Backbone atoms as SQL, in Angstrom:
CREATE TABLE atoms (id INTEGER PRIMARY KEY, chain TEXT, resi INTEGER, resn TEXT, atom TEXT, x REAL, y REAL, z REAL);
INSERT INTO atoms VALUES
  (1, 'A', 1, 'SER', 'N', -11.718, -1.212, -15.428),
  (2, 'A', 1, 'SER', 'CA', -12.699, -2.278, -15.576),
  (3, 'A', 1, 'SER', 'C', -12.914, -2.967, -14.233),
  (4, 'A', 2, 'ILE', 'N', -13.986, -3.730, -14.147),
  (5, 'A', 2, 'ILE', 'CA', -14.332, -4.469, -12.930),
  (6, 'A', 2, 'ILE', 'C', -14.132, -5.949, -13.213),
  (7, 'A', 3, 'SER', 'N', -13.283, -6.584, -12.427),
  (8, 'A', 3, 'SER', 'CA', -13.020, -8.010, -12.614),
  (9, 'A', 3, 'SER', 'C', -14.230, -8.829, -12.171),
  (10, 'A', 4, 'GLN', 'N', -14.206, -10.101, -12.505),
  (11, 'A', 4, 'GLN', 'CA', -15.300, -10.980, -12.108),
  (12, 'A', 4, 'GLN', 'C', -15.385, -11.068, -10.586),
  (13, 'A', 5, 'ALA', 'N', -14.250, -11.130, -9.905),
  (14, 'A', 5, 'ALA', 'CA', -14.249, -11.186, -8.437),
  (15, 'A', 5, 'ALA', 'C', -14.813, -9.896, -7.844),
  (16, 'A', 6, 'GLN', 'N', -14.430, -8.750, -8.408),
  (17, 'A', 6, 'GLN', 'CA', -14.958, -7.468, -7.930),
  (18, 'A', 6, 'GLN', 'C', -16.452, -7.368, -8.185),
  (19, 'A', 7, 'PHE', 'N', -16.901, -7.881, -9.323),
  (20, 'A', 7, 'PHE', 'CA', -18.324, -7.864, -9.650),
  (21, 'A', 7, 'PHE', 'C', -19.107, -8.719, -8.653),
  (22, 'A', 8, 'ARG', 'N', -18.561, -9.886, -8.328),
  (23, 'A', 8, 'ARG', 'CA', -19.214, -10.743, -7.323),
  (24, 'A', 8, 'ARG', 'C', -19.357, -10.012, -5.998),
  (25, 'A', 9, 'ALA', 'N', -18.298, -9.322, -5.580),
  (26, 'A', 9, 'ALA', 'CA', -18.338, -8.576, -4.318),
  (27, 'A', 9, 'ALA', 'C', -19.389, -7.467, -4.363),
  (28, 'A', 10, 'PHE', 'N', -19.466, -6.746, -5.477),
  (29, 'A', 10, 'PHE', 'CA', -20.466, -5.689, -5.662),
  (30, 'A', 10, 'PHE', 'C', -21.880, -6.260, -5.523),
  (31, 'A', 11, 'VAL', 'N', -22.137, -7.360, -6.211),
  (32, 'A', 11, 'VAL', 'CA', -23.456, -7.997, -6.182),
  (33, 'A', 11, 'VAL', 'C', -23.803, -8.429, -4.758),
  (34, 'A', 12, 'LYS', 'N', -22.842, -9.018, -4.078),
  (35, 'A', 12, 'LYS', 'CA', -23.068, -9.497, -2.709),
  (36, 'A', 12, 'LYS', 'C', -23.280, -8.323, -1.754),
  (37, 'A', 13, 'ASP', 'N', -22.397, -7.315, -1.818),
  (38, 'A', 13, 'ASP', 'CA', -22.476, -6.182, -0.892),
  (39, 'A', 13, 'ASP', 'C', -23.790, -5.421, -1.006),
  (40, 'A', 14, 'CYS', 'N', -24.332, -5.339, -2.209),
  (41, 'A', 14, 'CYS', 'CA', -25.581, -4.598, -2.433),
  (42, 'A', 14, 'CYS', 'C', -26.814, -5.494, -2.392),
  (43, 'A', 15, 'SER', 'N', -26.622, -6.793, -2.117),
  (44, 'A', 15, 'SER', 'CA', -27.737, -7.760, -2.064),
  (45, 'A', 15, 'SER', 'C', -28.581, -7.710, -3.329),
  (46, 'A', 16, 'LEU', 'N', -27.914, -7.711, -4.479),
  (47, 'A', 16, 'LEU', 'CA', -28.625, -7.606, -5.752),
  (48, 'A', 16, 'LEU', 'C', -29.245, -8.920, -6.197),
  (49, 'A', 17, 'ILE', 'N', -28.769, -10.021, -5.639),
  (50, 'A', 17, 'ILE', 'CA', -29.294, -11.339, -5.983),
  (51, 'A', 17, 'ILE', 'C', -29.645, -12.046, -4.685),
  (52, 'A', 18, 'ARG', 'N', -30.801, -12.654, -4.671),
  (53, 'A', 18, 'ARG', 'CA', -31.242, -13.391, -3.487),
  (54, 'A', 18, 'ARG', 'C', -30.832, -14.846, -3.604),
  (55, 'A', 19, 'GLY', 'N', -30.685, -15.492, -2.458),
  (56, 'A', 19, 'GLY', 'CA', -30.406, -16.918, -2.459),
  (57, 'A', 19, 'GLY', 'C', -29.175, -17.257, -1.647),
  (58, 'A', 20, 'ASP', 'N', -28.845, -18.548, -1.643),
  (59, 'A', 20, 'ASP', 'CA', -27.672, -18.992, -0.895),
  (60, 'A', 20, 'ASP', 'C', -26.394, -18.577, -1.623),
  (61, 'A', 21, 'ALA', 'N', -25.256, -18.866, -1.008),
  (62, 'A', 21, 'ALA', 'CA', -23.966, -18.423, -1.552),
  (63, 'A', 21, 'ALA', 'C', -23.700, -19.002, -2.939),
  (64, 'A', 22, 'ALA', 'N', -24.035, -20.259, -3.151),
  (65, 'A', 22, 'ALA', 'CA', -23.784, -20.889, -4.459),
  (66, 'A', 22, 'ALA', 'C', -24.656, -20.249, -5.542),
  (67, 'A', 23, 'THR', 'N', -25.912, -19.990, -5.236),
  (68, 'A', 23, 'THR', 'CA', -26.812, -19.349, -6.192),
  (69, 'A', 23, 'THR', 'C', -26.325, -17.947, -6.517),
  (70, 'A', 24, 'LEU', 'N', -25.907, -17.214, -5.479),
  (71, 'A', 24, 'LEU', 'CA', -25.418, -15.853, -5.673),
  (72, 'A', 24, 'LEU', 'C', -24.238, -15.848, -6.642),
  (73, 'A', 25, 'LEU', 'N', -23.257, -16.722, -6.416),
  (74, 'A', 25, 'LEU', 'CA', -22.080, -16.770, -7.292),
  (75, 'A', 25, 'LEU', 'C', -22.448, -17.166, -8.711),
  (76, 'A', 26, 'GLN', 'N', -23.292, -18.165, -8.838),
  (77, 'A', 26, 'GLN', 'CA', -23.694, -18.629, -10.170),
  (78, 'A', 26, 'GLN', 'C', -24.447, -17.533, -10.922),
  (79, 'A', 27, 'ASP', 'N', -25.396, -16.884, -10.260),
  (80, 'A', 27, 'ASP', 'CA', -26.165, -15.823, -10.900),
  (81, 'A', 27, 'ASP', 'C', -25.290, -14.608, -11.210),
  (82, 'A', 28, 'ALA', 'N', -24.392, -14.246, -10.295),
  (83, 'A', 28, 'ALA', 'CA', -23.488, -13.118, -10.551),
  (84, 'A', 28, 'ALA', 'C', -22.625, -13.410, -11.776),
  (85, 'A', 29, 'ASP', 'N', -22.126, -14.632, -11.868),
  (86, 'A', 29, 'ASP', 'CA', -21.301, -15.012, -13.021),
  (87, 'A', 29, 'ASP', 'C', -22.103, -14.977, -14.319),
  (88, 'A', 30, 'THR', 'N', -23.377, -15.351, -14.246),
  (89, 'A', 30, 'THR', 'CA', -24.234, -15.314, -15.434),
  (90, 'A', 30, 'THR', 'C', -24.451, -13.874, -15.891),
  (91, 'A', 31, 'PHE', 'N', -24.755, -12.961, -14.952),
  (92, 'A', 31, 'PHE', 'CA', -24.927, -11.551, -15.317),
  (93, 'A', 31, 'PHE', 'C', -23.621, -10.971, -15.855),
  (94, 'A', 32, 'PHE', 'N', -22.503, -11.356, -15.253),
  (95, 'A', 32, 'PHE', 'CA', -21.192, -10.893, -15.721),
  (96, 'A', 32, 'PHE', 'C', -20.977, -11.340, -17.168),
  (97, 'A', 33, 'ALA', 'N', -21.215, -12.612, -17.441),
  (98, 'A', 33, 'ALA', 'CA', -20.974, -13.166, -18.786),
  (99, 'A', 33, 'ALA', 'C', -21.891, -12.531, -19.826),
  (100, 'A', 34, 'ARG', 'N', -23.157, -12.341, -19.490),
  (101, 'A', 34, 'ARG', 'CA', -24.107, -11.770, -20.454),
  (102, 'A', 34, 'ARG', 'C', -23.834, -10.303, -20.749),
  (103, 'A', 35, 'SER', 'N', -23.173, -9.633, -19.819),
  (104, 'A', 35, 'SER', 'CA', -22.879, -8.212, -20.015),
  (105, 'A', 35, 'SER', 'C', -21.511, -7.979, -20.643),
  (106, 'A', 36, 'CYS', 'N', -20.714, -9.029, -20.748),
  (107, 'A', 36, 'CYS', 'CA', -19.350, -8.958, -21.286),
  (108, 'A', 36, 'CYS', 'C', -19.398, -9.072, -22.812),
  (109, 'A', 37, 'HIS', 'N', -18.916, -8.058, -23.527),
  (110, 'A', 37, 'HIS', 'CA', -19.017, -8.044, -24.986),
  (111, 'A', 37, 'HIS', 'C', -17.663, -7.921, -25.666),
  (112, 'A', 38, 'GLY', 'N', -17.563, -8.452, -26.869),
  (113, 'A', 38, 'GLY', 'CA', -16.486, -8.140, -27.778),
  (114, 'A', 38, 'GLY', 'C', -15.116, -8.689, -27.484),
  (115, 'A', 39, 'GLU', 'N', -14.964, -9.559, -26.532),
  (116, 'A', 39, 'GLU', 'CA', -13.657, -10.119, -26.217),
  (117, 'A', 39, 'GLU', 'C', -13.683, -11.625, -26.427),
  (118, 'A', 40, 'THR', 'N', -12.589, -12.140, -26.964),
  (119, 'A', 40, 'THR', 'CA', -12.511, -13.581, -27.190),
  (120, 'A', 40, 'THR', 'C', -11.767, -14.289, -26.069),
  (121, 'A', 41, 'ARG', 'N', -11.138, -13.521, -25.187),
  (122, 'A', 41, 'ARG', 'CA', -10.442, -14.143, -24.058),
  (123, 'A', 41, 'ARG', 'C', -11.451, -14.745, -23.087),
  (124, 'A', 42, 'ARG', 'N', -10.948, -15.592, -22.218),
  (125, 'A', 42, 'ARG', 'CA', -11.822, -16.154, -21.185),
  (126, 'A', 42, 'ARG', 'C', -12.390, -15.026, -20.326),
  (127, 'A', 43, 'LEU', 'N', -13.618, -15.183, -19.887),
  (128, 'A', 43, 'LEU', 'CA', -14.272, -14.134, -19.096),
  (129, 'A', 43, 'LEU', 'C', -13.484, -13.800, -17.834),
  (130, 'A', 44, 'GLN', 'N', -12.863, -14.809, -17.217),
  (131, 'A', 44, 'GLN', 'CA', -12.127, -14.581, -15.979),
  (132, 'A', 44, 'GLN', 'C', -10.904, -13.696, -16.210),
  (133, 'A', 45, 'ASP', 'N', -10.454, -13.591, -17.463),
  (134, 'A', 45, 'ASP', 'CA', -9.258, -12.814, -17.777),
  (135, 'A', 45, 'ASP', 'C', -9.545, -11.367, -18.106),
  (136, 'A', 46, 'ARG', 'N', -10.797, -10.962, -18.160),
  (137, 'A', 46, 'ARG', 'CA', -11.116, -9.573, -18.482),
  (138, 'A', 46, 'ARG', 'C', -12.176, -9.060, -17.520),
  (139, 'A', 47, 'GLY', 'N', -12.325, -7.780, -17.489),
  (140, 'A', 47, 'GLY', 'CA', -13.325, -7.185, -16.633),
  (141, 'A', 47, 'GLY', 'C', -14.409, -6.529, -17.452),
  (142, 'A', 48, 'LEU', 'N', -15.423, -6.061, -16.752),
  (143, 'A', 48, 'LEU', 'CA', -16.497, -5.330, -17.408),
  (144, 'A', 48, 'LEU', 'C', -16.066, -3.878, -17.575),
  (145, 'A', 49, 'THR', 'N', -16.328, -3.324, -18.737),
  (146, 'A', 49, 'THR', 'CA', -16.137, -1.892, -18.935),
  (147, 'A', 49, 'THR', 'C', -17.259, -1.161, -18.195),
  (148, 'A', 50, 'PHE', 'N', -17.173, 0.148, -18.131),
  (149, 'A', 50, 'PHE', 'CA', -18.214, 0.934, -17.472),
  (150, 'A', 50, 'PHE', 'C', -19.579, 0.675, -18.106),
  (151, 'A', 51, 'ASP', 'N', -19.625, 0.702, -19.436),
  (152, 'A', 51, 'ASP', 'CA', -20.895, 0.471, -20.139),
  (153, 'A', 51, 'ASP', 'C', -21.441, -0.919, -19.864),
  (154, 'A', 52, 'GLU', 'N', -20.564, -1.915, -19.848),
  (155, 'A', 52, 'GLU', 'CA', -21.006, -3.288, -19.577),
  (156, 'A', 52, 'GLU', 'C', -21.494, -3.428, -18.143),
  (157, 'A', 53, 'TRP', 'N', -20.835, -2.730, -17.228),
  (158, 'A', 53, 'TRP', 'CA', -21.263, -2.759, -15.833),
  (159, 'A', 53, 'TRP', 'C', -22.652, -2.142, -15.695),
  (160, 'A', 54, 'LEU', 'N', -22.882, -1.018, -16.389),
  (161, 'A', 54, 'LEU', 'CA', -24.214, -0.419, -16.383),
  (162, 'A', 54, 'LEU', 'C', -25.249, -1.388, -16.940),
  (163, 'A', 55, 'GLU', 'N', -24.876, -2.080, -18.025),
  (164, 'A', 55, 'GLU', 'CA', -25.787, -3.070, -18.601),
  (165, 'A', 55, 'GLU', 'C', -26.120, -4.162, -17.587),
  (166, 'A', 56, 'SER', 'N', -25.129, -4.601, -16.825),
  (167, 'A', 56, 'SER', 'CA', -25.382, -5.655, -15.834),
  (168, 'A', 56, 'SER', 'C', -26.381, -5.176, -14.783),
  (169, 'A', 57, 'ILE', 'N', -26.305, -3.906, -14.395),
  (170, 'A', 57, 'ILE', 'CA', -27.256, -3.357, -13.421),
  (171, 'A', 57, 'ILE', 'C', -28.666, -3.357, -14.011),
  (172, 'A', 58, 'VAL', 'N', -28.783, -2.970, -15.269),
  (173, 'A', 58, 'VAL', 'CA', -30.095, -2.980, -15.933),
  (174, 'A', 58, 'VAL', 'C', -30.637, -4.412, -15.990),
  (175, 'A', 59, 'ARG', 'N', -29.785, -5.370, -16.322),
  (176, 'A', 59, 'ARG', 'CA', -30.209, -6.778, -16.387),
  (177, 'A', 59, 'ARG', 'C', -30.685, -7.267, -15.014),
  (178, 'A', 60, 'MET', 'N', -29.927, -6.932, -13.963),
  (179, 'A', 60, 'MET', 'CA', -30.320, -7.364, -12.621),
  (180, 'A', 60, 'MET', 'C', -31.607, -6.683, -12.177),
  (181, 'A', 61, 'ALA', 'N', -31.762, -5.409, -12.517),
  (182, 'A', 61, 'ALA', 'CA', -32.993, -4.686, -12.167),
  (183, 'A', 61, 'ALA', 'C', -34.194, -5.319, -12.845),
  (184, 'A', 62, 'ASN', 'N', -34.028, -5.681, -14.098),
  (185, 'A', 62, 'ASN', 'CA', -35.115, -6.301, -14.848),
  (186, 'A', 62, 'ASN', 'C', -35.525, -7.627, -14.215),
  (187, 'A', 63, 'ARG', 'N', -34.546, -8.383, -13.763),
  (188, 'A', 63, 'ARG', 'CA', -34.866, -9.675, -13.144),
  (189, 'A', 63, 'ARG', 'C', -35.449, -9.509, -11.746),
  (190, 'A', 64, 'LYS', 'N', -34.799, -8.673, -10.929),
  (191, 'A', 64, 'LYS', 'CA', -35.218, -8.560, -9.532),
  (192, 'A', 64, 'LYS', 'C', -36.554, -7.848, -9.366),
  (193, 'A', 65, 'TYR', 'N', -36.823, -6.853, -10.208),
  (194, 'A', 65, 'TYR', 'CA', -38.040, -6.056, -10.074),
  (195, 'A', 65, 'TYR', 'C', -38.917, -6.158, -11.321),
  (196, 'A', 66, 'GLY', 'N', -38.964, -7.345, -11.909),
  (197, 'A', 66, 'GLY', 'CA', -39.732, -7.582, -13.123),
  (198, 'A', 66, 'GLY', 'C', -41.219, -7.316, -12.992),
  (199, 'A', 67, 'SER', 'N', -41.717, -7.270, -11.773),
  (200, 'A', 67, 'SER', 'CA', -43.148, -7.017, -11.587),
  (201, 'A', 67, 'SER', 'C', -43.502, -5.536, -11.748),
  (202, 'A', 68, 'LEU', 'N', -42.513, -4.658, -11.733),
  (203, 'A', 68, 'LEU', 'CA', -42.790, -3.229, -11.937),
  (204, 'A', 68, 'LEU', 'C', -43.119, -2.992, -13.406),
  (205, 'A', 69, 'PRO', 'N', -43.894, -1.942, -13.700),
  (206, 'A', 69, 'PRO', 'CA', -44.458, -1.784, -15.046),
  (207, 'A', 69, 'PRO', 'C', -43.467, -1.557, -16.183),
  (208, 'A', 70, 'ASN', 'N', -42.322, -0.912, -15.916),
  (209, 'A', 70, 'ASN', 'CA', -41.382, -0.680, -17.023),
  (210, 'A', 70, 'ASN', 'C', -39.948, -0.699, -16.515),
  (211, 'A', 71, 'LEU', 'N', -39.029, -0.744, -17.449),
  (212, 'A', 71, 'LEU', 'CA', -37.615, -0.879, -17.104),
  (213, 'A', 71, 'LEU', 'C', -37.087, 0.325, -16.335),
  (214, 'A', 72, 'ALA', 'N', -37.555, 1.518, -16.657),
  (215, 'A', 72, 'ALA', 'CA', -37.107, 2.711, -15.933),
  (216, 'A', 72, 'ALA', 'C', -37.437, 2.598, -14.444),
  (217, 'A', 73, 'ASP', 'N', -38.642, 2.118, -14.127),
  (218, 'A', 73, 'ASP', 'CA', -39.032, 1.927, -12.726),
  (219, 'A', 73, 'ASP', 'C', -38.177, 0.851, -12.065),
  (220, 'A', 74, 'ARG', 'N', -37.843, -0.197, -12.804),
  (221, 'A', 74, 'ARG', 'CA', -37.021, -1.290, -12.267),
  (222, 'A', 74, 'ARG', 'C', -35.624, -0.800, -11.933),
  (223, 'A', 75, 'VAL', 'N', -35.032, -0.018, -12.844),
  (224, 'A', 75, 'VAL', 'CA', -33.681, 0.507, -12.606),
  (225, 'A', 75, 'VAL', 'C', -33.712, 1.491, -11.436),
  (226, 'A', 76, 'ALA', 'N', -34.707, 2.355, -11.382),
  (227, 'A', 76, 'ALA', 'CA', -34.822, 3.298, -10.266),
  (228, 'A', 76, 'ALA', 'C', -34.936, 2.544, -8.944),
  (229, 'A', 77, 'GLU', 'N', -35.682, 1.471, -8.939),
  (230, 'A', 77, 'GLU', 'CA', -35.875, 0.690, -7.713),
  (231, 'A', 77, 'GLU', 'C', -34.569, 0.042, -7.249),
  (232, 'A', 78, 'ILE', 'N', -33.841, -0.574, -8.170),
  (233, 'A', 78, 'ILE', 'CA', -32.589, -1.230, -7.768),
  (234, 'A', 78, 'ILE', 'C', -31.554, -0.195, -7.315),
  (235, 'A', 79, 'MET', 'N', -31.574, 0.978, -7.940),
  (236, 'A', 79, 'MET', 'CA', -30.632, 2.031, -7.549),
  (237, 'A', 79, 'MET', 'C', -30.949, 2.565, -6.153),
  (238, 'A', 80, 'THR', 'N', -32.219, 2.837, -5.873),
  (239, 'A', 80, 'THR', 'CA', -32.564, 3.442, -4.584),
  (240, 'A', 80, 'THR', 'C', -32.638, 2.418, -3.463),
  (241, 'A', 81, 'ARG', 'N', -33.215, 1.284, -3.727),
  (242, 'A', 81, 'ARG', 'CA', -33.421, 0.292, -2.669),
  (243, 'A', 81, 'ARG', 'C', -32.158, -0.528, -2.396),
  (244, 'A', 82, 'ASP', 'N', -31.474, -0.944, -3.427),
  (245, 'A', 82, 'ASP', 'CA', -30.376, -1.889, -3.244),
  (246, 'A', 82, 'ASP', 'C', -28.991, -1.240, -3.306),
  (247, 'A', 83, 'ILE', 'N', -28.721, -0.503, -4.361),
  (248, 'A', 83, 'ILE', 'CA', -27.359, 0.004, -4.546),
  (249, 'A', 83, 'ILE', 'C', -27.087, 1.184, -3.617),
  (250, 'A', 84, 'ALA', 'N', -27.837, 2.256, -3.739),
  (251, 'A', 84, 'ALA', 'CA', -27.617, 3.420, -2.864),
  (252, 'A', 84, 'ALA', 'C', -27.965, 3.088, -1.421),
  (253, 'A', 85, 'GLY', 'N', -29.012, 2.315, -1.226),
  (254, 'A', 85, 'GLY', 'CA', -29.438, 1.950, 0.124),
  (255, 'A', 85, 'GLY', 'C', -28.474, 1.023, 0.838),
  (256, 'A', 86, 'GLY', 'N', -27.645, 0.311, 0.078),
  (257, 'A', 86, 'GLY', 'CA', -26.714, -0.642, 0.680),
  (258, 'A', 86, 'GLY', 'C', -25.336, -0.076, 0.951),
  (259, 'A', 87, 'LEU', 'N', -25.137, 1.208, 0.670),
  (260, 'A', 87, 'LEU', 'CA', -23.822, 1.806, 0.855),
  (261, 'A', 87, 'LEU', 'C', -23.766, 2.609, 2.139),
  (262, 'A', 88, 'ASP', 'N', -22.655, 2.488, 2.847),
  (263, 'A', 88, 'ASP', 'CA', -22.474, 3.357, 4.002),
  (264, 'A', 88, 'ASP', 'C', -22.083, 4.746, 3.505),
  (265, 'A', 89, 'MET', 'N', -22.109, 5.722, 4.371),
  (266, 'A', 89, 'MET', 'CA', -21.894, 7.108, 3.954),
  (267, 'A', 89, 'MET', 'C', -20.493, 7.325, 3.374),
  (268, 'A', 90, 'GLU', 'N', -19.470, 6.715, 3.957),
  (269, 'A', 90, 'GLU', 'CA', -18.109, 6.914, 3.446),
  (270, 'A', 90, 'GLU', 'C', -17.968, 6.332, 2.046),
  (271, 'A', 91, 'THR', 'N', -18.532, 5.145, 1.831),
  (272, 'A', 91, 'THR', 'CA', -18.488, 4.536, 0.502),
  (273, 'A', 91, 'THR', 'C', -19.247, 5.399, -0.488),
  (274, 'A', 92, 'SER', 'N', -20.386, 5.912, -0.068),
  (275, 'A', 92, 'SER', 'CA', -21.195, 6.757, -0.927),
  (276, 'A', 92, 'SER', 'C', -20.426, 8.019, -1.327),
  (277, 'A', 93, 'ARG', 'N', -19.746, 8.652, -0.372),
  (278, 'A', 93, 'ARG', 'CA', -18.942, 9.843, -0.680),
  (279, 'A', 93, 'ARG', 'C', -17.804, 9.509, -1.637),
  (280, 'A', 94, 'CYS', 'N', -17.183, 8.363, -1.419),
  (281, 'A', 94, 'CYS', 'CA', -16.078, 7.931, -2.284),
  (282, 'A', 94, 'CYS', 'C', -16.572, 7.720, -3.719),
  (283, 'A', 95, 'ILE', 'N', -17.721, 7.095, -3.874),
  (284, 'A', 95, 'ILE', 'CA', -18.285, 6.858, -5.199),
  (285, 'A', 95, 'ILE', 'C', -18.635, 8.190, -5.863),
  (286, 'A', 96, 'ARG', 'N', -19.219, 9.108, -5.105),
  (287, 'A', 96, 'ARG', 'CA', -19.557, 10.415, -5.674),
  (288, 'A', 96, 'ARG', 'C', -18.306, 11.143, -6.170),
  (289, 'A', 97, 'ARG', 'N', -17.216, 11.077, -5.386),
  (290, 'A', 97, 'ARG', 'CA', -15.970, 11.713, -5.819),
  (291, 'A', 97, 'ARG', 'C', -15.490, 11.106, -7.133),
  (292, 'A', 98, 'GLN', 'N', -15.598, 9.782, -7.245),
  (293, 'A', 98, 'GLN', 'CA', -15.162, 9.101, -8.462),
  (294, 'A', 98, 'GLN', 'C', -16.079, 9.433, -9.640),
  (295, 'A', 99, 'LEU', 'N', -17.376, 9.562, -9.388),
  (296, 'A', 99, 'LEU', 'CA', -18.311, 9.879, -10.465),
  (297, 'A', 99, 'LEU', 'C', -18.039, 11.245, -11.077),
  (298, 'A', 100, 'PHE', 'N', -17.487, 12.143, -10.295),
  (299, 'A', 100, 'PHE', 'CA', -17.211, 13.487, -10.798),
  (300, 'A', 100, 'PHE', 'C', -15.749, 13.664, -11.192),
  (301, 'A', 101, 'SER', 'N', -15.032, 12.555, -11.341),
  (302, 'A', 101, 'SER', 'CA', -13.629, 12.628, -11.751),
  (303, 'A', 101, 'SER', 'C', -13.533, 12.912, -13.252),
  (304, 'A', 102, 'GLU', 'N', -12.376, 13.357, -13.671),
  (305, 'A', 102, 'GLU', 'CA', -12.150, 13.661, -15.087),
  (306, 'A', 102, 'GLU', 'C', -12.302, 12.425, -15.964),
  (307, 'A', 103, 'SER', 'N', -11.830, 11.256, -15.473),
  (308, 'A', 103, 'SER', 'CA', -11.916, 10.048, -16.302),
  (309, 'A', 103, 'SER', 'C', -13.363, 9.647, -16.560),
  (310, 'A', 104, 'VAL', 'N', -14.233, 9.784, -15.567),
  (311, 'A', 104, 'VAL', 'CA', -15.644, 9.456, -15.761),
  (312, 'A', 104, 'VAL', 'C', -16.299, 10.491, -16.675),
  (313, 'A', 105, 'LYS', 'N', -15.934, 11.754, -16.530),
  (314, 'A', 105, 'LYS', 'CA', -16.467, 12.787, -17.416),
  (315, 'A', 105, 'LYS', 'C', -16.113, 12.488, -18.866),
  (316, 'A', 106, 'MET', 'N', -14.880, 12.035, -19.095),
  (317, 'A', 106, 'MET', 'CA', -14.453, 11.699, -20.454),
  (318, 'A', 106, 'MET', 'C', -15.252, 10.512, -20.999),
  (319, 'A', 107, 'ILE', 'N', -15.489, 9.516, -20.153),
  (320, 'A', 107, 'ILE', 'CA', -16.271, 8.352, -20.578),
  (321, 'A', 107, 'ILE', 'C', -17.693, 8.780, -20.917),
  (322, 'A', 108, 'MET', 'N', -18.278, 9.610, -20.079),
  (323, 'A', 108, 'MET', 'CA', -19.651, 10.048, -20.323),
  (324, 'A', 108, 'MET', 'C', -19.739, 10.922, -21.573),
  (325, 'A', 109, 'GLN', 'N', -18.717, 11.731, -21.834),
  (326, 'A', 109, 'GLN', 'CA', -18.709, 12.519, -23.060),
  (327, 'A', 109, 'GLN', 'C', -18.651, 11.607, -24.279),
  (328, 'A', 110, 'LYS', 'N', -17.868, 10.560, -24.176),
  (329, 'A', 110, 'LYS', 'CA', -17.695, 9.640, -25.299),
  (330, 'A', 110, 'LYS', 'C', -18.922, 8.770, -25.521),
  (331, 'A', 111, 'HIS', 'N', -19.539, 8.274, -24.435),
  (332, 'A', 111, 'HIS', 'CA', -20.605, 7.284, -24.558),
  (333, 'A', 111, 'HIS', 'C', -21.979, 7.781, -24.103),
  (334, 'A', 112, 'GLY', 'N', -22.061, 9.031, -23.692),
  (335, 'A', 112, 'GLY', 'CA', -23.318, 9.552, -23.151),
  (336, 'A', 112, 'GLY', 'C', -24.500, 9.419, -24.087),
  (337, 'A', 113, 'ASP', 'N', -24.313, 9.732, -25.361),
  (338, 'A', 113, 'ASP', 'CA', -25.416, 9.643, -26.321),
  (339, 'A', 113, 'ASP', 'C', -25.942, 8.222, -26.439),
  (340, 'A', 114, 'VAL', 'N', -25.035, 7.263, -26.486),
  (341, 'A', 114, 'VAL', 'CA', -25.438, 5.853, -26.599),
  (342, 'A', 114, 'VAL', 'C', -26.183, 5.415, -25.348),
  (343, 'A', 115, 'LEU', 'N', -25.688, 5.815, -24.171),
  (344, 'A', 115, 'LEU', 'CA', -26.359, 5.430, -22.927),
  (345, 'A', 115, 'LEU', 'C', -27.767, 6.003, -22.856),
  (346, 'A', 116, 'VAL', 'N', -27.919, 7.243, -23.265),
  (347, 'A', 116, 'VAL', 'CA', -29.253, 7.863, -23.265),
  (348, 'A', 116, 'VAL', 'C', -30.174, 7.118, -24.226),
  (349, 'A', 117, 'LYS', 'N', -29.693, 6.812, -25.421),
  (350, 'A', 117, 'LYS', 'CA', -30.512, 6.082, -26.390),
  (351, 'A', 117, 'LYS', 'C', -30.900, 4.703, -25.870),
  (352, 'A', 118, 'LEU', 'N', -29.944, 4.001, -25.263),
  (353, 'A', 118, 'LEU', 'CA', -30.249, 2.689, -24.685),
  (354, 'A', 118, 'LEU', 'C', -31.296, 2.804, -23.587),
  (355, 'A', 119, 'PHE', 'N', -31.107, 3.785, -22.724),
  (356, 'A', 119, 'PHE', 'CA', -32.050, 3.984, -21.629),
  (357, 'A', 119, 'PHE', 'C', -33.449, 4.283, -22.179),
  (358, 'A', 120, 'LEU', 'N', -33.529, 5.179, -23.139),
  (359, 'A', 120, 'LEU', 'CA', -34.838, 5.526, -23.706),
  (360, 'A', 120, 'LEU', 'C', -35.475, 4.335, -24.401),
  (361, 'A', 121, 'HIS', 'N', -34.681, 3.540, -25.085),
  (362, 'A', 121, 'HIS', 'CA', -35.205, 2.355, -25.766),
  (363, 'A', 121, 'HIS', 'C', -35.776, 1.349, -24.777),
  (364, 'A', 122, 'TYR', 'N', -35.007, 1.061, -23.735),
  (365, 'A', 122, 'TYR', 'CA', -35.425, 0.017, -22.798),
  (366, 'A', 122, 'TYR', 'C', -36.418, 0.497, -21.745),
  (367, 'A', 123, 'SER', 'N', -36.561, 1.789, -21.574),
  (368, 'A', 123, 'SER', 'CA', -37.468, 2.274, -20.547),
  (369, 'A', 123, 'SER', 'C', -38.879, 2.501, -21.062),
  (370, 'A', 124, 'ARG', 'N', -39.118, 2.171, -22.314),
  (371, 'A', 124, 'ARG', 'CA', -40.473, 2.356, -22.868),
  (372, 'A', 124, 'ARG', 'C', -41.442, 1.352, -22.311);
């Protein structure tokens, strides 16, 4: 899982939210909280699961690129312009290695159908 502090760093490193430092932290915390599901513990005590992290990216894409015609275009834009564009080559290689790991394959096997359905629903 990704802790709230790690999520803040991700948002900052990829410039996913515009504004001063206080706005960035407040908005990152809001996206973190809205994407956090099913736990009664304090948000600071738990992290985002992979699915929740993906949801947070969709939420940020919708907000940052809301002028684009549909959600699929918004997600594509945040992925190419901000997330992939903000990574150095070594970080990018490291992420690719992790994406093709056995643990991620198992997660995608378990949740792949739901992710596809969510994507198709929201990209209309």
